[in-house]
mmCIF file of C-alpha atoms and ligand atoms in Angstrom:
data_model
loop_
_atom_site.group_PDB
_atom_site.id
_atom_site.type_symbol
_atom_site.label_atom_id
_atom_site.label_comp_id
_atom_site.label_asym_id
_atom_site.label_seq_id
_atom_site.Cartn_x
_atom_site.Cartn_y
_atom_site.Cartn_z
ATOM 1 C CA UNK A 1 62.527 71.382 -106.352
ATOM 2 C CA UNK A 2 63.201 72.351 -109.948
ATOM 3 C CA UNK A 3 59.749 73.921 -110.282
ATOM 4 C CA UNK A 4 58.358 76.347 -107.701
ATOM 5 C CA UNK A 5 55.210 78.163 -108.749
ATOM 6 C CA UNK A 6 54.188 79.940 -105.550
ATOM 7 C CA UNK A 7 56.574 82.739 -104.541
ATOM 8 C CA UNK A 8 56.247 86.383 -103.513
ATOM 9 C CA UNK A 9 58.284 89.519 -104.232
ATOM 10 C CA UNK A 10 58.337 93.028 -102.751
ATOM 11 C CA UNK A 11 55.111 93.635 -104.732
ATOM 12 C CA UNK A 12 53.170 91.542 -102.203
ATOM 13 C CA UNK A 13 53.751 94.318 -99.676
ATOM 14 C CA UNK A 14 54.957 92.165 -96.815
ATOM 15 C CA UNK A 15 57.588 89.639 -95.873
ATOM 16 C CA UNK A 16 60.321 90.655 -98.294
ATOM 17 C CA UNK A 17 62.009 93.432 -100.249
ATOM 18 C CA UNK A 18 63.297 91.085 -102.969
ATOM 19 C CA UNK A 19 62.530 91.917 -106.591
ATOM 20 C CA UNK A 20 61.743 89.503 -109.432
ATOM 21 C CA UNK A 21 65.407 89.767 -110.503
ATOM 22 C CA UNK A 22 66.580 88.787 -106.990
ATOM 23 C CA UNK A 23 64.232 85.801 -107.086
ATOM 24 C CA UNK A 24 65.442 84.654 -110.525
ATOM 25 C CA UNK A 25 69.096 84.867 -109.440
ATOM 26 C CA UNK A 26 68.386 82.654 -106.430
ATOM 27 C CA UNK A 27 66.435 80.182 -108.568
ATOM 28 C CA UNK A 28 69.348 79.988 -111.033
ATOM 29 C CA UNK A 29 71.851 79.439 -108.205
ATOM 30 C CA UNK A 30 69.717 76.484 -107.053
ATOM 31 C CA UNK A 31 69.587 74.955 -110.524
ATOM 32 C CA UNK A 32 65.850 75.415 -110.908
ATOM 33 C CA UNK A 33 64.065 75.065 -114.256
ATOM 34 C CA UNK A 34 60.890 77.096 -113.675
ATOM 35 C CA UNK A 35 60.156 79.932 -111.251
ATOM 36 C CA UNK A 36 56.599 81.194 -110.855
ATOM 37 C CA UNK A 37 56.019 84.653 -109.376
ATOM 38 C CA UNK A 38 52.630 84.899 -107.656
ATOM 39 C CA UNK A 39 52.244 88.111 -105.728
ATOM 40 C CA UNK A 40 49.164 88.702 -103.609
ATOM 41 C CA UNK A 41 46.116 90.303 -105.192
ATOM 42 C CA UNK A 42 45.102 93.819 -104.068
ATOM 43 C CA UNK A 43 42.757 92.782 -101.210
ATOM 44 C CA UNK A 44 45.752 91.685 -99.121
ATOM 45 C CA UNK A 45 47.246 94.510 -97.022
ATOM 46 C CA UNK A 46 49.942 96.459 -98.873
ATOM 47 C CA UNK A 47 49.774 94.346 -102.037
ATOM 48 C CA UNK A 48 50.132 95.622 -105.598
ATOM 49 C CA UNK A 49 47.274 97.021 -107.650
ATOM 50 C CA UNK A 50 45.816 95.532 -110.827
ATOM 51 C CA UNK A 51 48.191 97.614 -112.970
ATOM 52 C CA UNK A 52 51.227 95.699 -111.636
ATOM 53 C CA UNK A 53 49.693 92.418 -112.773
ATOM 54 C CA UNK A 54 48.678 93.926 -116.136
ATOM 55 C CA UNK A 55 52.305 94.851 -116.821
ATOM 56 C CA UNK A 56 53.764 91.420 -116.115
ATOM 57 C CA UNK A 57 52.929 90.463 -119.693
ATOM 58 C CA UNK A 58 55.896 92.482 -120.922
ATOM 59 C CA UNK A 59 58.387 91.055 -118.392
ATOM 60 C CA UNK A 60 61.136 88.711 -119.691
ATOM 61 C CA UNK A 61 60.145 85.054 -120.000
ATOM 62 C CA UNK A 62 63.623 83.931 -119.081
ATOM 63 C CA UNK A 63 65.970 85.368 -116.493
ATOM 64 C CA UNK A 64 69.421 84.019 -115.553
ATOM 65 C CA UNK A 65 68.649 80.868 -117.553
ATOM 66 C CA UNK A 66 65.466 80.146 -115.573
ATOM 67 C CA UNK A 67 62.042 80.094 -117.244
ATOM 68 C CA UNK A 68 59.897 82.615 -115.364
ATOM 69 C CA UNK A 69 56.114 82.430 -115.268
ATOM 70 C CA UNK A 70 54.024 85.335 -114.073
ATOM 71 C CA UNK A 71 50.871 84.654 -112.119
ATOM 72 C CA UNK A 72 49.031 85.892 -109.056
ATOM 73 C CA UNK A 73 47.881 84.504 -105.752
ATOM 74 C CA UNK A 74 44.427 86.029 -105.614
ATOM 75 C CA UNK A 75 42.305 86.078 -102.488
ATOM 76 C CA UNK A 76 38.927 84.367 -102.488
ATOM 77 C CA UNK A 77 36.609 87.003 -101.042
ATOM 78 C CA UNK A 78 33.512 86.296 -98.960
ATOM 79 C CA UNK A 79 30.920 85.160 -101.501
ATOM 80 C CA UNK A 80 33.549 83.521 -103.714
ATOM 81 C CA UNK A 81 34.621 86.458 -105.906
ATOM 82 C CA UNK A 82 38.339 87.060 -106.510
ATOM 83 C CA UNK A 83 40.310 90.235 -105.824
ATOM 84 C CA UNK A 84 41.429 90.743 -109.442
ATOM 85 C CA UNK A 85 39.010 90.988 -112.399
ATOM 86 C CA UNK A 86 38.972 88.359 -115.148
ATOM 87 C CA UNK A 87 40.330 90.954 -117.598
ATOM 88 C CA UNK A 88 43.582 90.984 -115.561
ATOM 89 C CA UNK A 89 43.633 87.255 -114.808
ATOM 90 C CA UNK A 90 43.375 86.532 -118.537
ATOM 91 C CA UNK A 91 46.771 88.185 -119.083
ATOM 92 C CA UNK A 92 48.612 86.035 -116.534
ATOM 93 C CA UNK A 93 50.263 82.639 -117.050
ATOM 94 C CA UNK A 94 48.238 81.089 -114.219
ATOM 95 C CA UNK A 95 46.293 81.940 -111.072
ATOM 96 C CA UNK A 96 46.417 80.483 -107.563
ATOM 97 C CA UNK A 97 43.286 81.245 -105.506
ATOM 98 C CA UNK A 98 43.538 81.110 -101.707
ATOM 99 C CA UNK A 99 41.772 82.289 -98.574
ATOM 100 C CA UNK A 100 43.464 84.899 -96.386
ATOM 101 C CA UNK A 101 42.492 86.886 -93.296
ATOM 102 C CA UNK A 102 42.084 89.754 -94.060
ATOM 103 C CA UNK A 103 40.265 90.210 -96.454
ATOM 104 C CA UNK A 104 38.102 87.384 -94.991
ATOM 105 C CA UNK A 105 36.905 88.207 -91.477
ATOM 106 C CA UNK A 106 37.393 86.281 -88.286
ATOM 107 C CA UNK A 107 34.135 84.925 -86.866
ATOM 108 C CA UNK A 108 33.114 86.595 -83.621
ATOM 109 C CA UNK A 109 34.967 85.159 -80.628
ATOM 110 C CA UNK A 110 36.715 82.563 -82.806
ATOM 111 C CA UNK A 111 40.066 81.880 -84.446
ATOM 112 C CA UNK A 112 38.313 80.712 -87.576
ATOM 113 C CA UNK A 113 36.448 82.472 -90.374
ATOM 114 C CA UNK A 114 33.098 81.497 -91.885
ATOM 115 C CA UNK A 115 31.603 78.026 -91.680
ATOM 116 C CA UNK A 116 32.566 74.837 -93.506
ATOM 117 C CA UNK A 117 29.442 75.380 -95.612
ATOM 118 C CA UNK A 118 30.177 79.002 -96.571
ATOM 119 C CA UNK A 119 33.917 78.453 -97.117
ATOM 120 C CA UNK A 120 33.311 75.376 -99.270
ATOM 121 C CA UNK A 121 30.757 77.273 -101.363
ATOM 122 C CA UNK A 122 33.327 80.038 -101.899
ATOM 123 C CA UNK A 123 36.078 77.569 -102.910
ATOM 124 C CA UNK A 124 33.675 75.955 -105.379
ATOM 125 C CA UNK A 125 32.730 79.312 -106.867
ATOM 126 C CA UNK A 126 36.414 80.266 -107.240
ATOM 127 C CA UNK A 127 37.104 76.966 -109.023
ATOM 128 C CA UNK A 128 34.426 77.739 -111.570
ATOM 129 C CA UNK A 129 36.495 80.710 -112.742
ATOM 130 C CA UNK A 130 38.289 79.406 -115.856
ATOM 131 C CA UNK A 131 41.483 81.312 -114.995
ATOM 132 C CA UNK A 132 41.942 79.623 -111.599
ATOM 133 C CA UNK A 133 44.444 76.778 -112.094
ATOM 134 C CA UNK A 134 45.413 76.092 -108.469
ATOM 135 C CA UNK A 135 43.688 76.246 -105.070
ATOM 136 C CA UNK A 136 46.284 77.418 -102.542
ATOM 137 C CA UNK A 137 46.761 76.096 -98.991
ATOM 138 C CA UNK A 138 43.198 74.858 -98.382
ATOM 139 C CA UNK A 139 44.592 72.986 -95.361
ATOM 140 C CA UNK A 140 44.422 76.343 -93.557
ATOM 141 C CA UNK A 141 42.592 75.520 -90.310
ATOM 142 C CA UNK A 142 41.295 79.074 -90.026
ATOM 143 C CA UNK A 143 38.941 78.314 -92.916
ATOM 144 C CA UNK A 144 37.146 75.037 -92.191
ATOM 145 C CA UNK A 145 35.954 73.395 -95.398
ATOM 146 C CA UNK A 146 34.560 70.165 -96.826
ATOM 147 C CA UNK A 147 37.496 68.546 -98.640
ATOM 148 C CA UNK A 148 35.329 65.924 -100.310
ATOM 149 C CA UNK A 149 33.331 68.545 -102.151
ATOM 150 C CA UNK A 150 36.413 70.632 -102.910
ATOM 151 C CA UNK A 151 38.350 67.715 -104.403
ATOM 152 C CA UNK A 152 35.342 66.599 -106.454
ATOM 153 C CA UNK A 153 35.088 70.129 -107.842
ATOM 154 C CA UNK A 154 38.837 70.161 -108.540
ATOM 155 C CA UNK A 155 38.489 66.917 -110.497
ATOM 156 C CA UNK A 156 35.525 68.287 -112.434
ATOM 157 C CA UNK A 157 37.165 71.628 -113.255
ATOM 158 C CA UNK A 158 40.719 70.364 -113.783
ATOM 159 C CA UNK A 159 42.030 72.443 -110.880
ATOM 160 C CA UNK A 160 45.324 71.570 -109.152
ATOM 161 C CA UNK A 161 45.473 71.340 -105.339
ATOM 162 C CA UNK A 162 48.478 72.910 -103.645
ATOM 163 C CA UNK A 163 50.546 71.301 -100.895
ATOM 164 C CA UNK A 164 52.040 74.369 -99.241
ATOM 165 C CA UNK A 165 55.232 73.963 -97.257
ATOM 166 C CA UNK A 166 54.696 77.138 -95.228
ATOM 167 C CA UNK A 167 51.421 75.659 -93.928
ATOM 168 C CA UNK A 168 53.329 72.747 -92.408
ATOM 169 C CA UNK A 169 55.991 74.726 -90.548
ATOM 170 C CA UNK A 170 55.208 74.479 -86.813
ATOM 171 C CA UNK A 171 53.630 77.722 -85.599
ATOM 172 C CA UNK A 172 52.995 78.899 -89.181
ATOM 173 C CA UNK A 173 50.426 81.447 -90.289
ATOM 174 C CA UNK A 174 47.825 78.950 -91.446
ATOM 175 C CA UNK A 175 47.419 77.119 -88.152
ATOM 176 C CA UNK A 176 45.244 77.300 -85.069
ATOM 177 C CA UNK A 177 45.824 75.395 -81.830
ATOM 178 C CA UNK A 178 44.407 71.883 -81.677
ATOM 179 C CA UNK A 179 44.177 71.247 -85.418
ATOM 180 C CA UNK A 180 46.983 69.627 -87.416
ATOM 181 C CA UNK A 181 47.450 71.007 -90.909
ATOM 182 C CA UNK A 182 49.405 67.855 -91.685
ATOM 183 C CA UNK A 183 46.296 65.798 -90.854
ATOM 184 C CA UNK A 184 44.298 68.120 -93.093
ATOM 185 C CA UNK A 185 46.722 67.420 -95.930
ATOM 186 C CA UNK A 186 46.616 63.675 -95.317
ATOM 187 C CA UNK A 187 42.824 63.730 -95.754
ATOM 188 C CA UNK A 188 43.080 66.010 -98.768
ATOM 189 C CA UNK A 189 45.752 63.863 -100.451
ATOM 190 C CA UNK A 190 43.755 60.669 -99.909
ATOM 191 C CA UNK A 191 40.791 62.248 -101.685
ATOM 192 C CA UNK A 192 42.997 63.679 -104.447
ATOM 193 C CA UNK A 193 44.505 60.240 -105.056
ATOM 194 C CA UNK A 194 41.032 58.663 -105.369
ATOM 195 C CA UNK A 195 39.992 61.237 -107.951
ATOM 196 C CA UNK A 196 43.370 61.473 -109.736
ATOM 197 C CA UNK A 197 43.687 65.194 -108.980
ATOM 198 C CA UNK A 198 47.039 66.850 -109.745
ATOM 199 C CA UNK A 199 48.946 68.473 -106.911
ATOM 200 C CA UNK A 200 51.492 71.285 -106.777
ATOM 201 C CA UNK A 201 54.131 71.347 -104.043
ATOM 202 C CA UNK A 202 55.261 74.878 -103.258
ATOM 203 C CA UNK A 203 57.453 76.892 -100.952
ATOM 204 C CA UNK A 204 55.224 80.016 -100.718
ATOM 205 C CA UNK A 205 58.565 81.750 -100.209
ATOM 206 C CA UNK A 206 58.270 85.463 -99.449
ATOM 207 C CA UNK A 207 61.551 86.614 -100.971
ATOM 208 C CA UNK A 208 64.354 84.460 -102.288
ATOM 209 C CA UNK A 209 65.349 82.630 -99.111
ATOM 210 C CA UNK A 210 63.162 79.552 -99.513
ATOM 211 C CA UNK A 211 62.657 79.397 -103.276
ATOM 212 C CA UNK A 212 62.576 75.776 -104.388
ATOM 213 C CA UNK A 213 62.502 74.480 -100.807
ATOM 214 C CA UNK A 214 59.516 72.521 -99.508
ATOM 215 C CA UNK A 215 61.016 69.822 -97.261
ATOM 216 C CA UNK A 216 57.928 69.203 -95.114
ATOM 217 C CA UNK A 217 55.527 69.059 -98.049
ATOM 218 C CA UNK A 218 57.937 66.854 -100.029
ATOM 219 C CA UNK A 219 58.351 64.468 -97.087
ATOM 220 C CA UNK A 220 54.588 64.097 -96.700
ATOM 221 C CA UNK A 221 53.993 63.483 -100.406
ATOM 222 C CA UNK A 222 56.838 60.929 -100.525
ATOM 223 C CA UNK A 223 55.611 59.144 -97.406
ATOM 224 C CA UNK A 224 52.161 58.800 -98.954
ATOM 225 C CA UNK A 225 53.732 57.723 -102.267
ATOM 226 C CA UNK A 226 51.563 60.124 -104.181
ATOM 227 C CA UNK A 227 51.639 59.190 -107.897
ATOM 228 C CA UNK A 228 54.551 61.008 -109.537
ATOM 229 C CA UNK A 229 52.603 61.607 -112.731
ATOM 230 C CA UNK A 230 50.123 63.729 -110.746
ATOM 231 C CA UNK A 231 52.802 65.929 -109.129
ATOM 232 C CA UNK A 232 53.052 69.019 -111.315
ATOM 233 C CA UNK A 233 56.543 69.952 -110.031
ATOM 234 C CA UNK A 234 58.025 66.824 -111.566
ATOM 235 C CA UNK A 235 57.047 67.878 -115.078
ATOM 236 C CA UNK A 236 58.506 71.268 -116.103
ATOM 237 C CA UNK A 237 57.476 70.694 -119.728
ATOM 238 C CA UNK A 238 53.855 70.242 -118.625
ATOM 239 C CA UNK A 239 54.028 73.427 -116.540
ATOM 240 C CA UNK A 240 55.461 75.462 -119.409
ATOM 241 C CA UNK A 241 52.734 74.168 -121.714
ATOM 242 C CA UNK A 242 49.975 75.208 -119.336
ATOM 243 C CA UNK A 243 49.698 72.180 -116.955
HETATM 244 ZN ZN1 LIG B 1 48.435 82.496 -99.349
HETATM 245 ZN ZN1 LIG B 2 51.499 82.858 -100.896
#
């Protein structure tokens, strides 16, 4: 991919020790046009505080010939609030909002968290925040949700739905036994197509190893012949002008 807008550095507190400079070098070596850095918001264990995100505004907009955008992957908390205040989100290039456990809690005796009703309400509330541009990995089977209502809200609010490669890797973090995240994405993509909702394919690479790589997500989107004009990754100029 020439555009990857969901990647994590050492500032996310887990999964890598790579810095933004390490990430940009790898993106340049792969011939990428746009690299988006989206570290986890502070509710995720070990992640950076608000001051890290505040300071991204003074970071270079281009590194190693690659355009670098600075965002955040915030967590949607129980009740639908986000783990960074609007005053910080306003200073970022874009915001991906996703559900993670923790901070969301596992339901008693279950591998899942919340109900489809409560999770959907929280996604909808997050999408009402004007700084949220993308909903991340809502295929995650740990957080059952009503995709029809989510996609309708995405269409209404102009929010992009992410197709996350890490979600599709067998045995990945976002899965529970007996539920196929690929099936979840097939349902989601069918609804997105009906409502002409834009999608973002991403690696969710923690560190530089998988930047620009999303083979499973790409294969699914190609198989379903999702309209190219609705795939944000195909349009770097659109991304740089605020997709
Ligand atoms: Zn995530
Ligand atoms: Zn992520």
